[in-house]
């Protein structure tokens, strides 16, 4: 652990393991953030490391940063020394290539993010706005001291975005697709949600669901402690098959999910598909019962059935959210096809600091052009509403 003074006499500490930060104080800071998600819980971040899913050897070296006023933890953030750009979902490969072409080193870089988890939310946990800015300045100073190329914060909430702008960081936007329950009151059931969609969208969903039902597939939803060890094993088998189908390796180990079952069971919902009594697919959803939010995460199947992916990853979770009175369902990174299923475009943000002045200016110019394109893309998407007028 390293320690130094910051503005307002804050003491900045850098930790080489998330477990070195007190869990109670970290989670208390998280609870103060209006946009908190389960993915920033101390248990989730420690599990990433201790399960060997995100560790030094795989290019994720923890450098968790905390700010202290005396013995009080006033701010904290997950922070990694990153040897590549995999598992981030905000793509800066072109920046790294440009550095290399000019004989400069882009990696390692500093990254504040939740590994493999492109879910917007707080990254700079703080008791007040000034402490957020102090975290960002601490990151930039840490990068300067280590002669790193850059520092980045991914999928920030509104408060973090304001802090980044106040600190002079460059902002970058991307688009995700989220479902929002009808307000006030919420949809009565999935049929009422369907009725809110345009006729062609409604018919397509009905056809897709009919194909799955006619194939003899049924679903069971298991929440928390209802998910057995055997269910987790089956899910993990499906999860690995998804990666194998794309000729890649899974980011997360089986031990990670075991730690989730042990330390955060209330935050997981598992849909298991069966045909003829045999399990054939699984879809894992993260849930926040307090804030009534759900997050599509992982899925897989041991055999191909037409439209099974849509049923397992969208229609079953949406029906569950409606029945439970949840406010939103986030569908994960990318995926314009989600709009036809009632998930609407949402702008997400990242913040970036580059040490090299000329490269910083070049990236700023690029982000201005890219940002204008994203704005136009959002306008275009919003003109193609799937809902009735």
Short mmCIF file of C-alpha atoms in Angstrom, two decimals, residues 86-244:
data_model
loop_
_atom_site.label_atom_id
_atom_site.label_comp_id
_atom_site.label_asym_id
_atom_site.label_seq_id
_atom_site.Cartn_x
_atom_site.Cartn_y
_atom_site.Cartn_z
CA UNK A 86 -9.63 -6.67 -23.36
CA UNK A 87 -12.72 -7.00 -21.19
CA UNK A 88 -13.47 -3.26 -21.17
CA UNK A 89 -16.20 -2.67 -23.84
CA UNK A 90 -14.90 0.84 -24.54
CA UNK A 91 -12.48 0.38 -27.39
CA UNK A 92 -9.16 2.21 -27.53
CA UNK A 93 -7.19 -0.25 -29.69
CA UNK A 94 -6.68 2.45 -32.34
CA UNK A 95 -5.11 4.75 -29.75
CA UNK A 96 -2.69 1.99 -28.73
CA UNK A 97 -1.81 1.37 -32.40
CA UNK A 98 -1.13 5.07 -32.94
CA UNK A 99 1.21 5.16 -29.95
CA UNK A 100 3.06 2.10 -31.25
CA UNK A 101 3.45 3.58 -34.73
CA UNK A 102 5.14 6.60 -33.15
CA UNK A 103 7.48 4.48 -31.06
CA UNK A 104 5.63 5.16 -27.80
CA UNK A 105 4.24 2.75 -25.24
CA UNK A 106 0.49 2.84 -24.57
CA UNK A 107 0.40 -0.10 -22.14
CA UNK A 108 0.30 -0.37 -19.23
CA UNK A 109 -2.41 2.21 -18.59
CA UNK A 110 -4.56 3.02 -15.56
CA UNK A 111 -8.18 1.90 -15.72
CA UNK A 112 -11.05 2.49 -13.31
CA UNK A 113 -13.73 -0.03 -14.24
CA UNK A 114 -15.50 -3.18 -13.13
CA UNK A 115 -13.75 -5.97 -15.05
CA UNK A 116 -15.82 -7.54 -17.84
CA UNK A 117 -18.93 -5.62 -16.70
CA UNK A 118 -20.19 -2.84 -19.01
CA UNK A 119 -22.90 -1.65 -16.63
CA UNK A 120 -23.20 2.12 -16.03
CA UNK A 121 -22.98 3.23 -12.42
CA UNK A 122 -20.73 4.93 -9.90
CA UNK A 123 -17.02 4.34 -10.27
CA UNK A 124 -15.84 7.18 -8.02
CA UNK A 125 -17.47 6.38 -4.69
CA UNK A 126 -17.42 9.62 -2.71
CA UNK A 127 -19.12 11.50 0.09
CA UNK A 128 -19.00 14.81 -1.82
CA UNK A 129 -18.15 16.17 -5.25
CA UNK A 130 -14.73 17.49 -4.29
CA UNK A 131 -13.59 14.03 -3.26
CA UNK A 132 -14.53 12.66 -6.70
CA UNK A 133 -12.36 15.27 -8.37
CA UNK A 134 -9.58 14.47 -5.91
CA UNK A 135 -9.74 10.80 -6.95
CA UNK A 136 -9.36 11.78 -10.61
CA UNK A 137 -6.43 14.05 -9.84
CA UNK A 138 -4.89 11.26 -7.79
CA UNK A 139 -5.22 8.91 -10.77
CA UNK A 140 -3.57 11.41 -13.11
CA UNK A 141 -0.73 11.96 -10.63
CA UNK A 142 -0.28 8.21 -10.19
CA UNK A 143 -0.04 7.87 -13.98
CA UNK A 144 2.50 10.71 -14.18
CA UNK A 145 4.65 9.29 -11.40
CA UNK A 146 4.71 5.85 -13.08
CA UNK A 147 5.25 7.44 -16.54
CA UNK A 148 2.07 5.78 -17.87
CA UNK A 149 0.40 6.84 -21.10
CA UNK A 150 -3.09 7.42 -19.76
CA UNK A 151 -5.89 6.91 -17.25
CA UNK A 152 -9.50 5.98 -18.01
CA UNK A 153 -12.81 5.66 -16.15
CA UNK A 154 -15.52 3.58 -17.82
CA UNK A 155 -19.34 3.63 -17.67
CA UNK A 156 -19.66 6.58 -15.30
CA UNK A 157 -22.87 7.78 -13.67
CA UNK A 158 -23.99 11.42 -13.78
CA UNK A 159 -22.02 12.54 -10.70
CA UNK A 160 -18.83 10.93 -12.02
CA UNK A 161 -19.32 12.54 -15.43
CA UNK A 162 -19.56 15.98 -13.83
CA UNK A 163 -16.43 15.34 -11.76
CA UNK A 164 -14.53 14.23 -14.87
CA UNK A 165 -15.54 17.36 -16.75
CA UNK A 166 -14.60 19.51 -13.76
CA UNK A 167 -11.18 17.81 -13.69
CA UNK A 168 -10.66 18.51 -17.40
CA UNK A 169 -10.83 14.90 -18.61
CA UNK A 170 -12.00 14.06 -22.12
CA UNK A 171 -15.43 12.48 -22.43
CA UNK A 172 -16.48 9.68 -24.77
CA UNK A 173 -19.98 8.31 -25.35
CA UNK A 174 -21.35 4.99 -26.53
CA UNK A 175 -24.85 3.51 -26.80
CA UNK A 176 -26.54 0.70 -24.90
CA UNK A 177 -30.13 -0.54 -24.89
CA UNK A 178 -32.23 -0.61 -21.71
CA UNK A 179 -35.85 -1.52 -21.03
CA UNK A 180 -37.92 0.76 -18.80
CA UNK A 181 -41.13 -0.32 -17.14
CA UNK A 182 -44.13 1.88 -17.79
CA UNK A 183 -44.50 4.67 -15.28
CA UNK A 184 -46.52 5.25 -13.26
CA UNK A 185 -47.90 1.88 -12.29
CA UNK A 186 -45.91 -0.51 -14.46
CA UNK A 187 -47.23 -2.99 -17.02
CA UNK A 188 -49.80 -5.43 -15.64
CA UNK A 189 -48.19 -8.36 -17.45
CA UNK A 190 -46.11 -9.25 -20.51
CA UNK A 191 -49.21 -9.17 -22.71
CA UNK A 192 -49.84 -5.54 -21.81
CA UNK A 193 -46.22 -4.71 -22.60
CA UNK A 194 -46.62 -6.42 -25.99
CA UNK A 195 -49.76 -4.43 -26.63
CA UNK A 196 -47.74 -1.21 -26.26
CA UNK A 197 -45.52 -2.16 -29.23
CA UNK A 198 -46.17 -1.50 -32.90
CA UNK A 199 -47.99 -4.32 -34.65
CA UNK A 200 -45.02 -5.66 -36.64
CA UNK A 201 -42.78 -5.72 -33.55
CA UNK A 202 -45.50 -7.42 -31.50
CA UNK A 203 -46.09 -10.07 -34.17
CA UNK A 204 -42.38 -10.83 -34.46
CA UNK A 205 -42.04 -11.39 -30.70
CA UNK A 206 -45.14 -13.58 -30.66
CA UNK A 207 -43.73 -15.66 -33.53
CA UNK A 208 -40.38 -16.06 -31.80
CA UNK A 209 -41.99 -17.12 -28.53
CA UNK A 210 -44.27 -19.53 -30.37
CA UNK A 211 -41.28 -21.27 -32.00
CA UNK A 212 -39.72 -21.92 -28.60
CA UNK A 213 -42.99 -23.12 -27.07
CA UNK A 214 -43.72 -25.41 -30.04
CA UNK A 215 -40.24 -26.92 -29.61
CA UNK A 216 -41.43 -28.10 -26.19
CA UNK A 217 -39.21 -25.77 -24.18
CA UNK A 218 -40.26 -24.64 -20.71
CA UNK A 219 -38.50 -22.36 -18.24
CA UNK A 220 -37.88 -22.33 -14.52
CA UNK A 221 -36.74 -19.18 -12.68
CA UNK A 222 -34.52 -19.71 -9.64
CA UNK A 223 -33.53 -16.87 -7.33
CA UNK A 224 -30.81 -16.65 -4.70
CA UNK A 225 -30.55 -19.72 -2.51
CA UNK A 226 -32.93 -21.60 -4.81
CA UNK A 227 -30.00 -21.97 -7.23
CA UNK A 228 -28.28 -25.22 -6.27
CA UNK A 229 -24.62 -26.08 -6.73
CA UNK A 230 -25.66 -28.38 -9.58
CA UNK A 231 -27.60 -25.52 -11.21
CA UNK A 232 -24.50 -23.32 -11.05
CA UNK A 233 -22.45 -26.14 -12.61
CA UNK A 234 -24.95 -26.47 -15.46
CA UNK A 235 -25.02 -22.73 -16.00
CA UNK A 236 -21.22 -22.61 -16.16
CA UNK A 237 -21.19 -25.38 -18.73
CA UNK A 238 -23.58 -23.34 -20.87
CA UNK A 239 -21.54 -20.17 -20.30
CA UNK A 240 -18.33 -21.80 -21.51
CA UNK A 241 -20.10 -23.22 -24.58
CA UNK A 242 -21.05 -19.69 -25.63
CA UNK A 243 -17.41 -18.64 -25.65
CA UNK A 244 -16.37 -21.84 -27.41
#
